[in-house]
Every structure is written in C-alpha cells, then in structure tokens.
PDB file of C-alpha atoms in Angstrom:
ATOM      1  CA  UNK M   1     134.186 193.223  72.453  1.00 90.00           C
ATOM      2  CA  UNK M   2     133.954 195.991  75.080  1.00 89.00           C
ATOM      3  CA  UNK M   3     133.460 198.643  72.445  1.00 89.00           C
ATOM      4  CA  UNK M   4     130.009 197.022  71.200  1.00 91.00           C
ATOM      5  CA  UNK M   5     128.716 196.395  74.552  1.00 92.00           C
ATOM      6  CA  UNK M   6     126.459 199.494  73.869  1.00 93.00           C
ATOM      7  CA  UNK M   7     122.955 199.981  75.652  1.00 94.00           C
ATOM      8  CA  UNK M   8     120.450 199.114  72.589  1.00 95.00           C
ATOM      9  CA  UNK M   9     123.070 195.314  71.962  1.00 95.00           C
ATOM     10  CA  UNK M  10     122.364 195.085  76.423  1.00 96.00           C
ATOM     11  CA  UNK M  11     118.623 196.399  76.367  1.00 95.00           C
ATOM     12  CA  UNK M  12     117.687 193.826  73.151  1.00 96.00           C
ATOM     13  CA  UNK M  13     119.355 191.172  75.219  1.00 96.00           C
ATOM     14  CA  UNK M  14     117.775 191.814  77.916  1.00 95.00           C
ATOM     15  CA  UNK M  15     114.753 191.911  76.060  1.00 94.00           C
ATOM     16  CA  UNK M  16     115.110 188.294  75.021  1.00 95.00           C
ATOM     17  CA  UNK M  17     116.531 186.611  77.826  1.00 93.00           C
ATOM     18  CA  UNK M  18     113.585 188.282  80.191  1.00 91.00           C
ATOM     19  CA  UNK M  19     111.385 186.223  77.961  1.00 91.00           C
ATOM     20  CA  UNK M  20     112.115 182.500  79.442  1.00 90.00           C
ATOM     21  CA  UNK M  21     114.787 183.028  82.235  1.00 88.00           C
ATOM     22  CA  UNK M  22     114.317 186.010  84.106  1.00 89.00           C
ATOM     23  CA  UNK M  23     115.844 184.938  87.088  1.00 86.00           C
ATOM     24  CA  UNK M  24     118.704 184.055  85.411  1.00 90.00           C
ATOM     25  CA  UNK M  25     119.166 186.685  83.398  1.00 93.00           C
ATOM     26  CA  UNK M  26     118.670 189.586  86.338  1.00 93.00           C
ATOM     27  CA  UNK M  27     121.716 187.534  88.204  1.00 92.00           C
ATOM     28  CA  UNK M  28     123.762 188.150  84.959  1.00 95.00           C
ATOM     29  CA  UNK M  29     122.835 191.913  84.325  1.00 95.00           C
ATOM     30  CA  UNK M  30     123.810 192.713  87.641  1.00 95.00           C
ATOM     31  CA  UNK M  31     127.210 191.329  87.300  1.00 96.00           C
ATOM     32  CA  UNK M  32     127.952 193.134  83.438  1.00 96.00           C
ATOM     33  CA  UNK M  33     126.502 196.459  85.216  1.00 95.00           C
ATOM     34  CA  UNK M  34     129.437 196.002  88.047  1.00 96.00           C
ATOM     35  CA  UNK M  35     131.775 194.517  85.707  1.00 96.00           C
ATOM     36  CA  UNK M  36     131.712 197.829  83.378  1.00 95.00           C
ATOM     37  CA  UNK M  37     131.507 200.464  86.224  1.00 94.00           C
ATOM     38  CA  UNK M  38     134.648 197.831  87.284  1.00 95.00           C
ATOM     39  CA  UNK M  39     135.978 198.576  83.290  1.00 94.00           C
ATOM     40  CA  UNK M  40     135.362 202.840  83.729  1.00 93.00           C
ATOM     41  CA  UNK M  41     137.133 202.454  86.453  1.00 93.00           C
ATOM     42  CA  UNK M  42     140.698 201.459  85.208  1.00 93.00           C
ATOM     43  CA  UNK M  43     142.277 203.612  82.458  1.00 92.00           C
ATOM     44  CA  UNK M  44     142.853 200.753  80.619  1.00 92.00           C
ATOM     45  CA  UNK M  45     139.522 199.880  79.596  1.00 92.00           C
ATOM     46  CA  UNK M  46     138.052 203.400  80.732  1.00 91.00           C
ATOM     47  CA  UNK M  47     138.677 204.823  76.564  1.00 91.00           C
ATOM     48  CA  UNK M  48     136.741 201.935  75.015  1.00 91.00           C
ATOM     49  CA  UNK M  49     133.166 201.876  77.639  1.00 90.00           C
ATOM     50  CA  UNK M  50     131.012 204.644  77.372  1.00 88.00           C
ATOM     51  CA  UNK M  51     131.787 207.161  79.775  1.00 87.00           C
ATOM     52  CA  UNK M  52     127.585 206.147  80.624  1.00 91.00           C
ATOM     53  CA  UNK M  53     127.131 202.506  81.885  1.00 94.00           C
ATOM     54  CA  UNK M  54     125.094 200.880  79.042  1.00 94.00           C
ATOM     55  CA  UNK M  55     123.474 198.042  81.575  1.00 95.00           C
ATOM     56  CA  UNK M  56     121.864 201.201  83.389  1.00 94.00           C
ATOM     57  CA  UNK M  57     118.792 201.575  81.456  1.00 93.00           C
ATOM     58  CA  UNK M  58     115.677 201.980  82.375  1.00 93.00           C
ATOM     59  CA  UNK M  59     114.692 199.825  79.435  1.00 94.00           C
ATOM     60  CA  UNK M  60     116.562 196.732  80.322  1.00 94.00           C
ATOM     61  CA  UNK M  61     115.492 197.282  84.119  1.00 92.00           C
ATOM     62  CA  UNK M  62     112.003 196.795  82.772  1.00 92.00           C
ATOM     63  CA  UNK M  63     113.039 194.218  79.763  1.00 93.00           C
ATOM     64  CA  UNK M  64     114.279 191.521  82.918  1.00 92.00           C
ATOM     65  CA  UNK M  65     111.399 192.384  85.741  1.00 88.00           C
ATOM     66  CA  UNK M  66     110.840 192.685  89.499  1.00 84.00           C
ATOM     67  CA  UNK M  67     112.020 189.598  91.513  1.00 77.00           C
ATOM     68  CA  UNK M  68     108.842 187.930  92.853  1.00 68.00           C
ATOM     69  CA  UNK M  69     108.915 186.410  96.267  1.00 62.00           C
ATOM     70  CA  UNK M  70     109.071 182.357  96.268  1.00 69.00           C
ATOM     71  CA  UNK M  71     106.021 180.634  97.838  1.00 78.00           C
ATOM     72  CA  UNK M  72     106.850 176.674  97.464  1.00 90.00           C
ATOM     73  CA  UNK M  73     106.571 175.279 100.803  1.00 93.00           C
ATOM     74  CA  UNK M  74     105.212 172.382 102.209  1.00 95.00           C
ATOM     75  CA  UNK M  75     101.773 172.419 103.812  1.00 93.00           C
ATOM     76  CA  UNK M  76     101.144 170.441 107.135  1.00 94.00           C
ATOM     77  CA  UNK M  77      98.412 168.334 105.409  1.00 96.00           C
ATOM     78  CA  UNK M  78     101.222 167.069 102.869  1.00 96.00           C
ATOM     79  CA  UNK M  79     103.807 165.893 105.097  1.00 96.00           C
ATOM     80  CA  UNK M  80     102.432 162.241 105.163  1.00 96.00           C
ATOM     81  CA  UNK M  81     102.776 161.787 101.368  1.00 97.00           C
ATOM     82  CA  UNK M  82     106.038 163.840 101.071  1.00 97.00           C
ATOM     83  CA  UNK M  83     107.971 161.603 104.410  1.00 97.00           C
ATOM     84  CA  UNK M  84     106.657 158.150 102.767  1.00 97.00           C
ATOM     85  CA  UNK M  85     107.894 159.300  98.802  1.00 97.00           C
ATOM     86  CA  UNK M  86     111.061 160.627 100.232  1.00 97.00           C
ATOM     87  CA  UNK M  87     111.882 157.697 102.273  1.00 96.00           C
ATOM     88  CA  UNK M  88     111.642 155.407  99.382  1.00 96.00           C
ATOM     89  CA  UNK M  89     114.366 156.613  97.170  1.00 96.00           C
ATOM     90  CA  UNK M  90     116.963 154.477  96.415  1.00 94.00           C
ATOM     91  CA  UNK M  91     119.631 155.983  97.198  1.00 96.00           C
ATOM     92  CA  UNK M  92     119.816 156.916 100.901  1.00 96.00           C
ATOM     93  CA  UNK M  93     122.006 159.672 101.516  1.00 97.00           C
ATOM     94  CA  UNK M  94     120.022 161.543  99.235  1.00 97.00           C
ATOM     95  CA  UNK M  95     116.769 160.583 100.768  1.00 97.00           C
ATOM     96  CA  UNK M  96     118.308 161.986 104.422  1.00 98.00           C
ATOM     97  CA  UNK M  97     119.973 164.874 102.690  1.00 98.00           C
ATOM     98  CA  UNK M  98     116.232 165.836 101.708  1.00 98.00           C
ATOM     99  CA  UNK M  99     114.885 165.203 105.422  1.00 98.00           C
ATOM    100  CA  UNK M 100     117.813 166.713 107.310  1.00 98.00           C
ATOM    101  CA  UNK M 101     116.999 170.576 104.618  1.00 97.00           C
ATOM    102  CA  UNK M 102     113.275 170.310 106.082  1.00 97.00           C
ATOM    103  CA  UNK M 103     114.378 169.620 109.710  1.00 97.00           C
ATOM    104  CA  UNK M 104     116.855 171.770 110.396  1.00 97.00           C
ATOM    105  CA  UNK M 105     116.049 174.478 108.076  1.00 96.00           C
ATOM    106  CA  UNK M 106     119.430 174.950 106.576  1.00 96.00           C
ATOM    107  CA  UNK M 107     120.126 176.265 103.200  1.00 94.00           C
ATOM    108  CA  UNK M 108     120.279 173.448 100.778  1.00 95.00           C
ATOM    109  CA  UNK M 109     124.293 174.336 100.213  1.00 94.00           C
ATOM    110  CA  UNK M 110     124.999 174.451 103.803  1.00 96.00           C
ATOM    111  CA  UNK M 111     123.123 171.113 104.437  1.00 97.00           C
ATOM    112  CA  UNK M 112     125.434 169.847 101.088  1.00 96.00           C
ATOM    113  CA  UNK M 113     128.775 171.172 102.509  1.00 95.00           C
ATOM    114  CA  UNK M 114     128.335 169.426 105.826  1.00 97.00           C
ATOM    115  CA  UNK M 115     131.572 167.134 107.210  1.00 97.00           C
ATOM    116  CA  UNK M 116     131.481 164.495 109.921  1.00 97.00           C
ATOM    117  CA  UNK M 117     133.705 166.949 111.998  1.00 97.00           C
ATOM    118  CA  UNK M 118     130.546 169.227 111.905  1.00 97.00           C
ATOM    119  CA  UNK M 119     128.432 166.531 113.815  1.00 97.00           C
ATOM    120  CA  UNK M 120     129.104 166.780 117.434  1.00 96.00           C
ATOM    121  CA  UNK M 121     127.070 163.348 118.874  1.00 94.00           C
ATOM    122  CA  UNK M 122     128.065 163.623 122.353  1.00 94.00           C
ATOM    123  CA  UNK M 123     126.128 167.205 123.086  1.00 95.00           C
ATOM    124  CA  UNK M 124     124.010 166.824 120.387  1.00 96.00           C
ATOM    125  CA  UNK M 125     124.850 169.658 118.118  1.00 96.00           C
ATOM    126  CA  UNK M 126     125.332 170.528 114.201  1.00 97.00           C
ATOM    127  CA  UNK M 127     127.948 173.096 113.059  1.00 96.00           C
ATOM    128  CA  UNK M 128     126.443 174.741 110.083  1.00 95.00           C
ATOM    129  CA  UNK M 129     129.017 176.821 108.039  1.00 91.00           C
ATOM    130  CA  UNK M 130     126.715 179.976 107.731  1.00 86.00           C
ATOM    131  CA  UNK M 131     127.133 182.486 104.230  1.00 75.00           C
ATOM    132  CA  UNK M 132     126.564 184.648 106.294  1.00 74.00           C
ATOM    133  CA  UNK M 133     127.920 184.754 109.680  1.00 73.00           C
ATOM    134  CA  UNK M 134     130.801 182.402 109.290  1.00 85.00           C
ATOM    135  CA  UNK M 135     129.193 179.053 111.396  1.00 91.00           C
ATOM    136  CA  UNK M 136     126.364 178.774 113.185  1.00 94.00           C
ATOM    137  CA  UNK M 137     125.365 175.546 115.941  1.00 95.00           C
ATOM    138  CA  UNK M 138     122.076 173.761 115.733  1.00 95.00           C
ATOM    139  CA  UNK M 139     120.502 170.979 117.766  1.00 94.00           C
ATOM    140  CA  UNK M 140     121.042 167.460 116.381  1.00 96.00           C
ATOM    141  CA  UNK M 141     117.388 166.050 116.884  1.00 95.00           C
ATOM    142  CA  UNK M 142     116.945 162.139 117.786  1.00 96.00           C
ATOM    143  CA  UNK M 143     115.597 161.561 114.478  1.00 97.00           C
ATOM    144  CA  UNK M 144     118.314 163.494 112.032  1.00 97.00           C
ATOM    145  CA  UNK M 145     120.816 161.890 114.273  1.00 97.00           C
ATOM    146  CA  UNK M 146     119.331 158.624 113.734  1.00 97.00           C
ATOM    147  CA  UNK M 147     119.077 159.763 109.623  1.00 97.00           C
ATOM    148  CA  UNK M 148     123.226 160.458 109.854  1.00 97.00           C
ATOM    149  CA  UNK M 149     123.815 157.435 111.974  1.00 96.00           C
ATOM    150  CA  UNK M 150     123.064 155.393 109.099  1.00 95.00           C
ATOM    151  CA  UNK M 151     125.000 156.920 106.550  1.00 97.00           C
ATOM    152  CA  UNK M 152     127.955 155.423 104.494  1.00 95.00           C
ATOM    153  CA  UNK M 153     131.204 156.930 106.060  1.00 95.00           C
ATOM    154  CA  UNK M 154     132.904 157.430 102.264  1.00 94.00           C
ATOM    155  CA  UNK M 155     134.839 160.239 102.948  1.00 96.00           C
ATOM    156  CA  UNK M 156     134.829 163.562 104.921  1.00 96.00           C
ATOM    157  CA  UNK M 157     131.084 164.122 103.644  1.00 97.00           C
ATOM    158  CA  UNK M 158     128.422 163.755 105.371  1.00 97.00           C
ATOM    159  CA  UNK M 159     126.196 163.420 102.791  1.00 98.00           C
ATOM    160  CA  UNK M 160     128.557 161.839 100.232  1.00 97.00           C
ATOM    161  CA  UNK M 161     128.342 161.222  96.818  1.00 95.00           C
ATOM    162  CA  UNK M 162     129.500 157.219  96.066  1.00 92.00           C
ATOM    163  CA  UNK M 163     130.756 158.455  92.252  1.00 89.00           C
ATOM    164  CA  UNK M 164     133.117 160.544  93.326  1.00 90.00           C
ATOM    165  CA  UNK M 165     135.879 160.530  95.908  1.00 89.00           C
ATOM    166  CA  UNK M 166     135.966 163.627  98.107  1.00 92.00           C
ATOM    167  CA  UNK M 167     132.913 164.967  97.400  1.00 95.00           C
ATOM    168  CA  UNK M 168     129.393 165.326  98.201  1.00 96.00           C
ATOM    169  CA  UNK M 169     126.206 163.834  96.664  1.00 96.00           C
ATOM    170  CA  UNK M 170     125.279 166.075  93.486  1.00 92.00           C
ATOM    171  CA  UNK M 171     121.949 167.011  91.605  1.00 90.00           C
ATOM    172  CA  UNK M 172     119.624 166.013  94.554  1.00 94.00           C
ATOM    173  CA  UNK M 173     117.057 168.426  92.716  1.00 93.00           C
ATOM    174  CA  UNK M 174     116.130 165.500  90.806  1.00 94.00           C
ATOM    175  CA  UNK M 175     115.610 162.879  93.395  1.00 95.00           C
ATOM    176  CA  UNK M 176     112.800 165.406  95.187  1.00 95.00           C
ATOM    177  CA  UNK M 177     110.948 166.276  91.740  1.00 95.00           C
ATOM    178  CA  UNK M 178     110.527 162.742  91.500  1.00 95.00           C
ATOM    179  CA  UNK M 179     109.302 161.801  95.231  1.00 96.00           C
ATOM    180  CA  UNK M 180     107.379 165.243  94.705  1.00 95.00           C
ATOM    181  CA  UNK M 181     105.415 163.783  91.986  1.00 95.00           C
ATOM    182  CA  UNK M 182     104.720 160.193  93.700  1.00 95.00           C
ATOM    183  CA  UNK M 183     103.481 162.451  96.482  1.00 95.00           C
ATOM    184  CA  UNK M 184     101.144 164.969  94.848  1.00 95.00           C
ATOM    185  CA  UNK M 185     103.272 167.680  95.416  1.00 94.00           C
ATOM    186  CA  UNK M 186     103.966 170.191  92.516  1.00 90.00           C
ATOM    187  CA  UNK M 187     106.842 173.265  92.049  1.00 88.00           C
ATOM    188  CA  UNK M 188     108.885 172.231  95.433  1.00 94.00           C
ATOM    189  CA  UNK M 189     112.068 173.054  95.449  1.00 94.00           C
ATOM    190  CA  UNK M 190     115.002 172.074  97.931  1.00 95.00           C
ATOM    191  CA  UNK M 191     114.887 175.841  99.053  1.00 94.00           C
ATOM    192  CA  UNK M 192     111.294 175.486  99.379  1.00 95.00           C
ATOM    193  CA  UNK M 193     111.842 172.608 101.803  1.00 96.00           C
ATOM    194  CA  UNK M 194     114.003 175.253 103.626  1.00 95.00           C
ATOM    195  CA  UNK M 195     110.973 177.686 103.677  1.00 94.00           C
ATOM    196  CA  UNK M 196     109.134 175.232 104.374  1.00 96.00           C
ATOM    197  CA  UNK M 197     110.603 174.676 108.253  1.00 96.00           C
ATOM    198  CA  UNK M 198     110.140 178.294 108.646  1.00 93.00           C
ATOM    199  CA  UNK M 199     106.260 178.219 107.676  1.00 93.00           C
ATOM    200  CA  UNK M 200     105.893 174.628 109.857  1.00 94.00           C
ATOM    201  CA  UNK M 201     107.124 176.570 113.026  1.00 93.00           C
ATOM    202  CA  UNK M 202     104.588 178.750 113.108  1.00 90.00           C
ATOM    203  CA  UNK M 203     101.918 176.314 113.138  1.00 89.00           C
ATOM    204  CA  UNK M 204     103.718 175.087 116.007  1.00 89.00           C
ATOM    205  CA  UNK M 205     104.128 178.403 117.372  1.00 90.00           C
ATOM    206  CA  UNK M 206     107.804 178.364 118.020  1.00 91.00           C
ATOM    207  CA  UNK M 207     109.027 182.007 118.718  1.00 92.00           C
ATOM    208  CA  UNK M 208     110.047 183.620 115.450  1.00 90.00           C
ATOM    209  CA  UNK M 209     113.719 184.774 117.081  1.00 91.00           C
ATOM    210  CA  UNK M 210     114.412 181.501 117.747  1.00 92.00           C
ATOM    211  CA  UNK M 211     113.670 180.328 114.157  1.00 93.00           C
ATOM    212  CA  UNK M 212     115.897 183.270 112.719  1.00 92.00           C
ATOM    213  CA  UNK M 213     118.622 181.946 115.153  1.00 92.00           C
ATOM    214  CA  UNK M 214     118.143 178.432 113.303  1.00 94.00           C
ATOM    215  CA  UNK M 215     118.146 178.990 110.062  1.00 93.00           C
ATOM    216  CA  UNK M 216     121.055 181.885 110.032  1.00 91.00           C
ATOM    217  CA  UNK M 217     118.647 184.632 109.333  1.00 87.00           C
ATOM    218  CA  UNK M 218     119.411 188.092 110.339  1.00 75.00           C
ATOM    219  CA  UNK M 219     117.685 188.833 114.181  1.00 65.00           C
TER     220      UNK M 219
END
C-alpha cells in the first residue's frame, strides 16, 4: 500500500536489492521515485504519500551505487576465434543476427526489430529504426548482405524466429555465451558486440563523426 511506502521500508530495500542486482534495482528506484512525485501530484493519492518523496534519500542513493561504465568489447586479436564459434551455431539466423550487431554497430533491439522492407538491395542501404532519432540509413556491406541473402523469408522479420509466427528470433543472449565460451571469450554481451564496432573503428581509424552517424549516437 501507498501509505507504507515510507523511506526506512524503500532505503532497507534498497539496501538488499543493491546487494546482487544493482543494475536492476537503480532502473526500478528511479521509476517508484517518479511514480510517487507522479502520486503527490494528484489529490487523489496526494493525502496518503508523504508530502517528502521517500525514494529521495540519500541512504538508498548510496544503498543501490554509481552506474559503472561497461567495458566488454571485442579485441582485434579475438576476432578469429569469435567469427569461426559464431558461424557454427546451429541455428542461422541467430548466428547472422550476432554478425550483422558487430558490423553495423546497431543496438541489439534495433538489429532485432529489423523487417525486409528495411533492406533496400538495389542502393545498398539498411533502415535502422533509431530510439532516438526516429530512423536512421546505413550501408548494407557485401558481406551482411550476403549474411541476409541467406535467410529464411518466414515472415516480415528479418531475423525471424521459426517458433513463432510474426515475430523475431528471441533470447539470442544465449547462443553468444555459448560461441563466447568455444572461443575464449569471457563477459561479452550483445551490447558489447555493439561497443565493440565502435572500439574496432578506431583501430582502423575511421573518423569518429562518421561512427556517431552509424551507430545513432548523438554528433
């Protein structure tokens, strides 16, 4: 209830939850801090929160931690091992779901969400629906062309899944932990694949603007 939402019940959460999923648990103390400023808001539930938002402690702040910056990526010297685990996975819309996040750079949802109307094979371009600017075009490179010329056509998918109709390939995670074992690779995730581009292009010296422009960051 509302009423016993108080700051020493959000602070001893806190307290707990910090302990083995901080991540997690930050994501979810956000959204109760903006959900009762949300509550003080409306006279409705205004009488029953405390006229102080109990998730704004300093206490459960500290209980939950400081985001710390992700640093899985792929180094150059492991790209043999990961290309040859990756491209022996059985199933092979996953394996050149994997590829396609590492070459273009996308976010692993974008990549997920993409439709055949999205691939444009005559001028060679990808139309990536971008969180954050609405869509964004890529190049289509010979080889991920070549990857999504192969492909199953099961529905309007891309990268579909062939257990459900409508609907894209789920819980990929799992395929890459396990070619990232075979390969010697440990704690890469599929947005570290997406870091991962971003880290490989400056070895190759490709002008950081550019890369933003890729990848939907912010110039």
């Amino acid at each position: 209830p509302l009423r016993e939402l108080t700051a020493p019940v959000i602070e001893a959460w806190a307290a707990k939850e910090g302990q083995t999923r901080p991540t997690s648990a930050r994501l979810a103390w956000r959204l109760l801090r903006a959900f009762l400023t949300w509550c003080a808001e409306h006279s409705e539930y205004s009488t029953v929160v405390p006229n102080k938002n109990p998730a704004k402690t300093r206490k459960a702040r500290e209980a939950l931690g400081k985001p710390s910056a992700k640093q899985d990526t792929l180094l150059k010297e492991q790209l043999p091992g990961w290309f040859e685990a990756v491209r022996t996975i059985s199933n092979p819309v996953i394996s050149a779901y994997l590829q396609t996040i590492l070459l273009t750079g996308a976010r692993p949802g974008e990549v997920l969400g993409l439709q055949w109307e999205d691939v444009n094979t005559q001028w060679r371009g990808l139309t990536i629906q971008d969180k954050v600017e609405g869509e964004r075009v890529i190049p289509l490179t010979p080889y991920v062309h070549q990857l999504l010329a192969t492909l199953p056509r099961r529905n309007c998918y891309v990268f579909a899944s062939d257990r459900k109709a409508d609907a894209p390939i789920t819980e990929p995670n799992h395929a890459n932990d396990r070619a990232c074992k075979v390969a010697g690779i440990e704690h890469l995730t599929l947005h570290g694949l997406r870091r991962s581009f971003k880290s490989l292009t400056e070895w190759l010296e490709v002008p950081a603007g550019v890369v933003a422009q890729i990848q939907g960051h912010k110039p």
